[in-house]
mmCIF file with all atom_site columns, C-alpha atoms in Angstrom:
data_model
loop_
_atom_site.group_PDB
_atom_site.id
_atom_site.type_symbol
_atom_site.label_atom_id
_atom_site.label_alt_id
_atom_site.label_comp_id
_atom_site.label_asym_id
_atom_site.label_entity_id
_atom_site.label_seq_id
_atom_site.pdbx_PDB_ins_code
_atom_site.Cartn_x
_atom_site.Cartn_y
_atom_site.Cartn_z
_atom_site.occupancy
_atom_site.B_iso_or_equiv
_atom_site.pdbx_formal_charge
_atom_site.auth_seq_id
_atom_site.auth_comp_id
_atom_site.auth_asym_id
_atom_site.auth_atom_id
_atom_site.pdbx_PDB_model_num
ATOM 1   C CA . UNK M 1 1   ? -14.054 -4.171  -15.209 1.00 0.00 ? 23  UNK M CA 1
ATOM 2   C CA . UNK M 1 2   ? -10.288 -5.105  -15.341 1.00 0.00 ? 24  UNK M CA 1
ATOM 3   C CA . UNK M 1 3   ? -7.695  -2.448  -16.091 1.00 0.00 ? 25  UNK M CA 1
ATOM 4   C CA . UNK M 1 4   ? -4.044  -2.612  -17.073 1.00 0.00 ? 26  UNK M CA 1
ATOM 5   C CA . UNK M 1 5   ? -1.371  -1.870  -14.571 1.00 0.00 ? 27  UNK M CA 1
ATOM 6   C CA . UNK M 1 6   ? 2.099   -3.184  -13.352 1.00 0.00 ? 28  UNK M CA 1
ATOM 7   C CA . UNK M 1 7   ? 3.031   -3.023  -9.810  1.00 0.00 ? 29  UNK M CA 1
ATOM 8   C CA . UNK M 1 8   ? 6.589   -3.885  -9.063  1.00 0.00 ? 30  UNK M CA 1
ATOM 9   C CA . UNK M 1 9   ? 7.120   -4.961  -5.367  1.00 0.00 ? 31  UNK M CA 1
ATOM 10  C CA . UNK M 1 10  ? 10.779  -4.329  -4.861  1.00 0.00 ? 32  UNK M CA 1
ATOM 11  C CA . UNK M 1 11  ? 12.916  -4.664  -1.732  1.00 0.00 ? 33  UNK M CA 1
ATOM 12  C CA . UNK M 1 12  ? 15.446  -7.097  -0.280  1.00 0.00 ? 34  UNK M CA 1
ATOM 13  C CA . UNK M 1 13  ? 14.818  -10.708 0.060   1.00 0.00 ? 35  UNK M CA 1
ATOM 14  C CA . UNK M 1 14  ? 12.410  -11.507 2.874   1.00 0.00 ? 36  UNK M CA 1
ATOM 15  C CA . UNK M 1 15  ? 10.899  -8.021  2.954   1.00 0.00 ? 37  UNK M CA 1
ATOM 16  C CA . UNK M 1 16  ? 7.391   -9.416  2.225   1.00 0.00 ? 38  UNK M CA 1
ATOM 17  C CA . UNK M 1 17  ? 7.045   -9.287  -1.602  1.00 0.00 ? 39  UNK M CA 1
ATOM 18  C CA . UNK M 1 18  ? 5.562   -12.790 -1.996  1.00 0.00 ? 40  UNK M CA 1
ATOM 19  C CA . UNK M 1 19  ? 3.267   -12.389 0.983   1.00 0.00 ? 41  UNK M CA 1
ATOM 20  C CA . UNK M 1 20  ? 1.835   -9.023  -0.194  1.00 0.00 ? 42  UNK M CA 1
ATOM 21  C CA . UNK M 1 21  ? 1.397   -9.995  -3.816  1.00 0.00 ? 43  UNK M CA 1
ATOM 22  C CA . UNK M 1 22  ? -0.495  -13.251 -2.809  1.00 0.00 ? 44  UNK M CA 1
ATOM 23  C CA . UNK M 1 23  ? -2.900  -11.245 -0.712  1.00 0.00 ? 45  UNK M CA 1
ATOM 24  C CA . UNK M 1 24  ? -3.305  -8.488  -3.138  1.00 0.00 ? 46  UNK M CA 1
ATOM 25  C CA . UNK M 1 25  ? -3.995  -11.001 -6.012  1.00 0.00 ? 47  UNK M CA 1
ATOM 26  C CA . UNK M 1 26  ? -6.847  -12.422 -3.724  1.00 0.00 ? 48  UNK M CA 1
ATOM 27  C CA . UNK M 1 27  ? -8.231  -8.952  -3.089  1.00 0.00 ? 49  UNK M CA 1
ATOM 28  C CA . UNK M 1 28  ? -8.178  -7.766  -6.767  1.00 0.00 ? 50  UNK M CA 1
ATOM 29  C CA . UNK M 1 29  ? -9.687  -10.985 -8.048  1.00 0.00 ? 51  UNK M CA 1
ATOM 30  C CA . UNK M 1 30  ? -12.537 -10.625 -5.528  1.00 0.00 ? 52  UNK M CA 1
ATOM 31  C CA . UNK M 1 31  ? -13.070 -7.099  -7.063  1.00 0.00 ? 53  UNK M CA 1
ATOM 32  C CA . UNK M 1 32  ? -13.261 -8.740  -10.557 1.00 0.00 ? 54  UNK M CA 1
ATOM 33  C CA . UNK M 1 33  ? -9.910  -7.902  -11.996 1.00 0.00 ? 55  UNK M CA 1
ATOM 34  C CA . UNK M 1 34  ? -7.705  -10.194 -13.933 1.00 0.00 ? 56  UNK M CA 1
ATOM 35  C CA . UNK M 1 35  ? -4.329  -10.448 -12.121 1.00 0.00 ? 57  UNK M CA 1
ATOM 36  C CA . UNK M 1 36  ? -1.067  -12.310 -12.942 1.00 0.00 ? 58  UNK M CA 1
ATOM 37  C CA . UNK M 1 37  ? 1.698   -12.666 -10.333 1.00 0.00 ? 59  UNK M CA 1
ATOM 38  C CA . UNK M 1 38  ? 5.273   -12.788 -11.648 1.00 0.00 ? 60  UNK M CA 1
ATOM 39  C CA . UNK M 1 39  ? 7.122   -14.024 -8.548  1.00 0.00 ? 61  UNK M CA 1
ATOM 40  C CA . UNK M 1 40  ? 10.831  -14.766 -8.542  1.00 0.00 ? 62  UNK M CA 1
ATOM 41  C CA . UNK M 1 41  ? 10.315  -17.604 -6.072  1.00 0.00 ? 63  UNK M CA 1
ATOM 42  C CA . UNK M 1 42  ? 7.831   -19.442 -8.366  1.00 0.00 ? 64  UNK M CA 1
ATOM 43  C CA . UNK M 1 43  ? 8.666   -18.631 -11.997 1.00 0.00 ? 65  UNK M CA 1
ATOM 44  C CA . UNK M 1 44  ? 10.575  -21.176 -13.998 1.00 0.00 ? 66  UNK M CA 1
ATOM 45  C CA . UNK M 1 45  ? 14.303  -21.168 -13.694 1.00 0.00 ? 67  UNK M CA 1
ATOM 46  C CA . UNK M 1 46  ? 14.787  -20.343 -17.274 1.00 0.00 ? 68  UNK M CA 1
ATOM 47  C CA . UNK M 1 47  ? 12.983  -16.942 -16.664 1.00 0.00 ? 69  UNK M CA 1
ATOM 48  C CA . UNK M 1 48  ? 14.555  -16.207 -13.244 1.00 0.00 ? 70  UNK M CA 1
ATOM 49  C CA . UNK M 1 49  ? 18.018  -17.753 -13.586 1.00 0.00 ? 71  UNK M CA 1
ATOM 50  C CA . UNK M 1 50  ? 18.704  -17.673 -17.267 1.00 0.00 ? 72  UNK M CA 1
ATOM 51  C CA . UNK M 1 51  ? 21.945  -19.264 -18.437 1.00 0.00 ? 73  UNK M CA 1
ATOM 52  C CA . UNK M 1 52  ? 24.799  -16.760 -18.509 1.00 0.00 ? 74  UNK M CA 1
ATOM 53  C CA . UNK M 1 53  ? 28.534  -16.705 -17.659 1.00 0.00 ? 75  UNK M CA 1
ATOM 54  C CA . UNK M 1 54  ? 28.221  -14.101 -14.789 1.00 0.00 ? 76  UNK M CA 1
ATOM 55  C CA . UNK M 1 55  ? 25.848  -13.302 -11.946 1.00 0.00 ? 77  UNK M CA 1
ATOM 56  C CA . UNK M 1 56  ? 25.513  -9.743  -13.554 1.00 0.00 ? 78  UNK M CA 1
ATOM 57  C CA . UNK M 1 57  ? 24.408  -11.256 -16.880 1.00 0.00 ? 79  UNK M CA 1
ATOM 58  C CA . UNK M 1 58  ? 21.970  -13.506 -15.157 1.00 0.00 ? 80  UNK M CA 1
ATOM 59  C CA . UNK M 1 59  ? 20.416  -10.457 -13.493 1.00 0.00 ? 81  UNK M CA 1
ATOM 60  C CA . UNK M 1 60  ? 20.247  -8.567  -16.750 1.00 0.00 ? 82  UNK M CA 1
ATOM 61  C CA . UNK M 1 61  ? 18.417  -11.396 -18.504 1.00 0.00 ? 83  UNK M CA 1
ATOM 62  C CA . UNK M 1 62  ? 16.166  -12.015 -15.589 1.00 0.00 ? 84  UNK M CA 1
ATOM 63  C CA . UNK M 1 63  ? 15.060  -8.425  -15.435 1.00 0.00 ? 85  UNK M CA 1
ATOM 64  C CA . UNK M 1 64  ? 14.747  -8.290  -19.229 1.00 0.00 ? 86  UNK M CA 1
ATOM 65  C CA . UNK M 1 65  ? 12.313  -11.313 -19.093 1.00 0.00 ? 87  UNK M CA 1
ATOM 66  C CA . UNK M 1 66  ? 10.254  -9.711  -16.262 1.00 0.00 ? 88  UNK M CA 1
ATOM 67  C CA . UNK M 1 67  ? 9.926   -6.354  -18.273 1.00 0.00 ? 89  UNK M CA 1
ATOM 68  C CA . UNK M 1 68  ? 8.979   -8.271  -21.409 1.00 0.00 ? 90  UNK M CA 1
ATOM 69  C CA . UNK M 1 69  ? 6.394   -10.509 -19.776 1.00 0.00 ? 91  UNK M CA 1
ATOM 70  C CA . UNK M 1 70  ? 4.861   -7.556  -17.868 1.00 0.00 ? 92  UNK M CA 1
ATOM 71  C CA . UNK M 1 71  ? 4.521   -5.427  -20.959 1.00 0.00 ? 93  UNK M CA 1
ATOM 72  C CA . UNK M 1 72  ? 3.054   -8.236  -22.879 1.00 0.00 ? 94  UNK M CA 1
ATOM 73  C CA . UNK M 1 73  ? 0.546   -9.158  -20.134 1.00 0.00 ? 95  UNK M CA 1
ATOM 74  C CA . UNK M 1 74  ? -0.788  -5.619  -19.868 1.00 0.00 ? 96  UNK M CA 1
ATOM 75  C CA . UNK M 1 75  ? -1.948  -5.758  -23.516 1.00 0.00 ? 97  UNK M CA 1
ATOM 76  C CA . UNK M 1 76  ? -4.656  -8.102  -22.182 1.00 0.00 ? 98  UNK M CA 1
ATOM 77  C CA . UNK M 1 77  ? -6.313  -5.882  -19.544 1.00 0.00 ? 99  UNK M CA 1
ATOM 78  C CA . UNK M 1 78  ? -4.286  -7.545  -16.772 1.00 0.00 ? 100 UNK M CA 1
ATOM 79  C CA . UNK M 1 79  ? -2.941  -6.221  -13.605 1.00 0.00 ? 101 UNK M CA 1
ATOM 80  C CA . UNK M 1 80  ? 0.541   -7.564  -13.137 1.00 0.00 ? 102 UNK M CA 1
ATOM 81  C CA . UNK M 1 81  ? 2.169   -7.909  -9.822  1.00 0.00 ? 103 UNK M CA 1
ATOM 82  C CA . UNK M 1 82  ? 5.912   -8.489  -9.881  1.00 0.00 ? 104 UNK M CA 1
ATOM 83  C CA . UNK M 1 83  ? 7.465   -9.918  -6.724  1.00 0.00 ? 105 UNK M CA 1
ATOM 84  C CA . UNK M 1 84  ? 11.068  -9.535  -7.338  1.00 0.00 ? 106 UNK M CA 1
ATOM 85  C CA . UNK M 1 85  ? 14.020  -7.806  -5.693  1.00 0.00 ? 107 UNK M CA 1
ATOM 86  C CA . UNK M 1 86  ? 14.579  -5.900  -8.872  1.00 0.00 ? 108 UNK M CA 1
ATOM 87  C CA . UNK M 1 87  ? 18.221  -5.172  -7.880  1.00 0.00 ? 109 UNK M CA 1
ATOM 88  C CA . UNK M 1 88  ? 18.821  -2.611  -10.644 1.00 0.00 ? 110 UNK M CA 1
ATOM 89  C CA . UNK M 1 89  ? 16.895  0.673   -10.799 1.00 0.00 ? 111 UNK M CA 1
ATOM 90  C CA . UNK M 1 90  ? 17.296  0.930   -14.607 1.00 0.00 ? 112 UNK M CA 1
ATOM 91  C CA . UNK M 1 91  ? 14.940  -2.140  -15.106 1.00 0.00 ? 113 UNK M CA 1
ATOM 92  C CA . UNK M 1 92  ? 12.290  -0.708  -12.896 1.00 0.00 ? 114 UNK M CA 1
ATOM 93  C CA . UNK M 1 93  ? 12.643  2.556   -14.738 1.00 0.00 ? 115 UNK M CA 1
ATOM 94  C CA . UNK M 1 94  ? 12.359  0.925   -18.120 1.00 0.00 ? 116 UNK M CA 1
ATOM 95  C CA . UNK M 1 95  ? 9.246   -0.807  -17.157 1.00 0.00 ? 117 UNK M CA 1
ATOM 96  C CA . UNK M 1 96  ? 7.807   2.540   -15.778 1.00 0.00 ? 118 UNK M CA 1
ATOM 97  C CA . UNK M 1 97  ? 8.537   4.057   -19.370 1.00 0.00 ? 119 UNK M CA 1
ATOM 98  C CA . UNK M 1 98  ? 6.945   1.119   -21.083 1.00 0.00 ? 120 UNK M CA 1
ATOM 99  C CA . UNK M 1 99  ? 3.736   0.798   -19.134 1.00 0.00 ? 121 UNK M CA 1
ATOM 100 C CA . UNK M 1 100 ? 1.422   3.743   -18.523 1.00 0.00 ? 122 UNK M CA 1
ATOM 101 C CA . UNK M 1 101 ? 0.043   2.432   -15.251 1.00 0.00 ? 123 UNK M CA 1
ATOM 102 C CA . UNK M 1 102 ? 3.112   1.601   -13.272 1.00 0.00 ? 124 UNK M CA 1
ATOM 103 C CA . UNK M 1 103 ? 3.606   1.609   -9.580  1.00 0.00 ? 125 UNK M CA 1
ATOM 104 C CA . UNK M 1 104 ? 6.872   0.873   -7.737  1.00 0.00 ? 126 UNK M CA 1
ATOM 105 C CA . UNK M 1 105 ? 6.256   -0.335  -4.202  1.00 0.00 ? 127 UNK M CA 1
ATOM 106 C CA . UNK M 1 106 ? 9.323   -0.325  -2.137  1.00 0.00 ? 128 UNK M CA 1
ATOM 107 C CA . UNK M 1 107 ? 9.136   -2.816  0.859   1.00 0.00 ? 129 UNK M CA 1
ATOM 108 C CA . UNK M 1 108 ? 11.643  -1.443  3.339   1.00 0.00 ? 130 UNK M CA 1
ATOM 109 C CA . UNK M 1 109 ? 12.711  -3.771  6.039   1.00 0.00 ? 131 UNK M CA 1
ATOM 110 C CA . UNK M 1 110 ? 15.790  -3.821  8.386   1.00 0.00 ? 132 UNK M CA 1
ATOM 111 C CA . UNK M 1 111 ? 18.200  -6.620  7.871   1.00 0.00 ? 133 UNK M CA 1
ATOM 112 C CA . UNK M 1 112 ? 17.686  -7.951  11.350  1.00 0.00 ? 134 UNK M CA 1
ATOM 113 C CA . UNK M 1 113 ? 14.040  -8.536  10.547  1.00 0.00 ? 135 UNK M CA 1
ATOM 114 C CA . UNK M 1 114 ? 14.812  -10.082 7.173   1.00 0.00 ? 136 UNK M CA 1
ATOM 115 C CA . UNK M 1 115 ? 17.262  -12.481 8.860   1.00 0.00 ? 137 UNK M CA 1
ATOM 116 C CA . UNK M 1 116 ? 14.722  -13.474 11.390  1.00 0.00 ? 138 UNK M CA 1
ATOM 117 C CA . UNK M 1 117 ? 12.385  -14.353 8.509   1.00 0.00 ? 139 UNK M CA 1
ATOM 118 C CA . UNK M 1 118 ? 14.990  -16.274 6.487   1.00 0.00 ? 140 UNK M CA 1
ATOM 119 C CA . UNK M 1 119 ? 14.113  -19.756 7.382   1.00 0.00 ? 141 UNK M CA 1
ATOM 120 C CA . UNK M 1 120 ? 15.357  -21.253 4.251   1.00 0.00 ? 142 UNK M CA 1
ATOM 121 C CA . UNK M 1 121 ? 18.797  -19.493 4.791   1.00 0.00 ? 143 UNK M CA 1
ATOM 122 C CA . UNK M 1 122 ? 18.979  -17.653 1.520   1.00 0.00 ? 144 UNK M CA 1
ATOM 123 C CA . UNK M 1 123 ? 21.143  -14.879 2.986   1.00 0.00 ? 145 UNK M CA 1
ATOM 124 C CA . UNK M 1 124 ? 23.669  -17.675 4.339   1.00 0.00 ? 146 UNK M CA 1
ATOM 125 C CA . UNK M 1 125 ? 23.818  -19.487 0.981   1.00 0.00 ? 147 UNK M CA 1
ATOM 126 C CA . UNK M 1 126 ? 24.168  -16.388 -1.170  1.00 0.00 ? 148 UNK M CA 1
ATOM 127 C CA . UNK M 1 127 ? 26.511  -14.129 0.669   1.00 0.00 ? 149 UNK M CA 1
ATOM 128 C CA . UNK M 1 128 ? 28.557  -12.967 -2.279  1.00 0.00 ? 150 UNK M CA 1
ATOM 129 C CA . UNK M 1 129 ? 25.780  -11.002 -3.927  1.00 0.00 ? 151 UNK M CA 1
ATOM 130 C CA . UNK M 1 130 ? 22.710  -11.126 -1.807  1.00 0.00 ? 152 UNK M CA 1
ATOM 131 C CA . UNK M 1 131 ? 23.115  -7.631  -0.330  1.00 0.00 ? 153 UNK M CA 1
ATOM 132 C CA . UNK M 1 132 ? 23.448  -5.849  -3.624  1.00 0.00 ? 154 UNK M CA 1
ATOM 133 C CA . UNK M 1 133 ? 20.364  -3.661  -4.196  1.00 0.00 ? 155 UNK M CA 1
ATOM 134 C CA . UNK M 1 134 ? 19.764  -0.269  -5.689  1.00 0.00 ? 156 UNK M CA 1
ATOM 135 C CA . UNK M 1 135 ? 16.990  1.266   -3.637  1.00 0.00 ? 157 UNK M CA 1
ATOM 136 C CA . UNK M 1 136 ? 14.295  3.101   -5.492  1.00 0.00 ? 158 UNK M CA 1
ATOM 137 C CA . UNK M 1 137 ? 14.903  6.738   -5.946  1.00 0.00 ? 159 UNK M CA 1
ATOM 138 C CA . UNK M 1 138 ? 11.150  7.781   -6.134  1.00 0.00 ? 160 UNK M CA 1
ATOM 139 C CA . UNK M 1 139 ? 8.855   4.832   -5.396  1.00 0.00 ? 161 UNK M CA 1
ATOM 140 C CA . UNK M 1 140 ? 5.125   5.551   -5.635  1.00 0.00 ? 162 UNK M CA 1
ATOM 141 C CA . UNK M 1 141 ? 4.737   3.850   -2.337  1.00 0.00 ? 163 UNK M CA 1
ATOM 142 C CA . UNK M 1 142 ? 7.171   2.803   0.605   1.00 0.00 ? 164 UNK M CA 1
ATOM 143 C CA . UNK M 1 143 ? 5.915   0.437   3.189   1.00 0.00 ? 165 UNK M CA 1
ATOM 144 C CA . UNK M 1 144 ? 7.945   -0.355  6.372   1.00 0.00 ? 166 UNK M CA 1
ATOM 145 C CA . UNK M 1 145 ? 7.058   -4.105  6.544   1.00 0.00 ? 167 UNK M CA 1
ATOM 146 C CA . UNK M 1 146 ? 8.555   -4.469  9.905   1.00 0.00 ? 168 UNK M CA 1
ATOM 147 C CA . UNK M 1 147 ? 6.117   -1.751  11.265  1.00 0.00 ? 169 UNK M CA 1
ATOM 148 C CA . UNK M 1 148 ? 2.940   -2.345  9.176   1.00 0.00 ? 170 UNK M CA 1
ATOM 149 C CA . UNK M 1 149 ? 0.873   -5.542  9.111   1.00 0.00 ? 171 UNK M CA 1
ATOM 150 C CA . UNK M 1 150 ? 0.204   -7.203  5.719   1.00 0.00 ? 172 UNK M CA 1
ATOM 151 C CA . UNK M 1 151 ? -3.446  -6.337  6.038   1.00 0.00 ? 173 UNK M CA 1
ATOM 152 C CA . UNK M 1 152 ? -2.654  -2.652  6.602   1.00 0.00 ? 174 UNK M CA 1
ATOM 153 C CA . UNK M 1 153 ? -0.118  -2.823  3.678   1.00 0.00 ? 175 UNK M CA 1
ATOM 154 C CA . UNK M 1 154 ? -2.853  -4.179  1.373   1.00 0.00 ? 176 UNK M CA 1
ATOM 155 C CA . UNK M 1 155 ? -5.195  -1.355  2.370   1.00 0.00 ? 177 UNK M CA 1
ATOM 156 C CA . UNK M 1 156 ? -2.432  1.254   1.587   1.00 0.00 ? 178 UNK M CA 1
ATOM 157 C CA . UNK M 1 157 ? -1.755  -0.353  -1.804  1.00 0.00 ? 179 UNK M CA 1
ATOM 158 C CA . UNK M 1 158 ? -5.475  -0.509  -2.787  1.00 0.00 ? 180 UNK M CA 1
ATOM 159 C CA . UNK M 1 159 ? -5.961  3.142   -1.702  1.00 0.00 ? 181 UNK M CA 1
ATOM 160 C CA . UNK M 1 160 ? -3.045  4.110   -3.866  1.00 0.00 ? 182 UNK M CA 1
ATOM 161 C CA . UNK M 1 161 ? -4.343  2.084   -6.865  1.00 0.00 ? 183 UNK M CA 1
ATOM 162 C CA . UNK M 1 162 ? -7.729  3.745   -6.534  1.00 0.00 ? 184 UNK M CA 1
ATOM 163 C CA . UNK M 1 163 ? -6.106  7.220   -6.307  1.00 0.00 ? 185 UNK M CA 1
ATOM 164 C CA . UNK M 1 164 ? -4.183  6.444   -9.514  1.00 0.00 ? 186 UNK M CA 1
ATOM 165 C CA . UNK M 1 165 ? -7.383  5.049   -11.017 1.00 0.00 ? 187 UNK M CA 1
ATOM 166 C CA . UNK M 1 166 ? -5.726  1.691   -11.772 1.00 0.00 ? 188 UNK M CA 1
ATOM 167 C CA . UNK M 1 167 ? -8.858  0.000   -10.315 1.00 0.00 ? 189 UNK M CA 1
#
């Protein structure tokens, strides 16, 4: 029953990427799909923070790793859920070009709400680059995570996946 697809959940830190990909994984598995989550919060450091001289280089390597892994996994009838800020539009666009069933899901959330959710002080610890983010130009789905519950968000995503015949 499983199909191939990549859904990149993008948005600033604390917008809800991990929460929604966890919930969606459970829902899709209950429907009989093979699902792999690539979450920046849980992947090995060598993938997420590869060795490089500059922050920009580390970001390039990180995104290159995510694109490669996603493309590879879709060869095996897998739905890949990426929970990563995806700071650069060019990497999301590259994956869109490589994978026929691609969906960019922009989790839009105001800074005040993200700061309230930031119990581990990520924003405080990483002030120099944490706010850099290229917003999606044409995401398939935008969810205002400060206004929509996680359950409602999952229903929206599943509807869009069905509409696109990903599931």
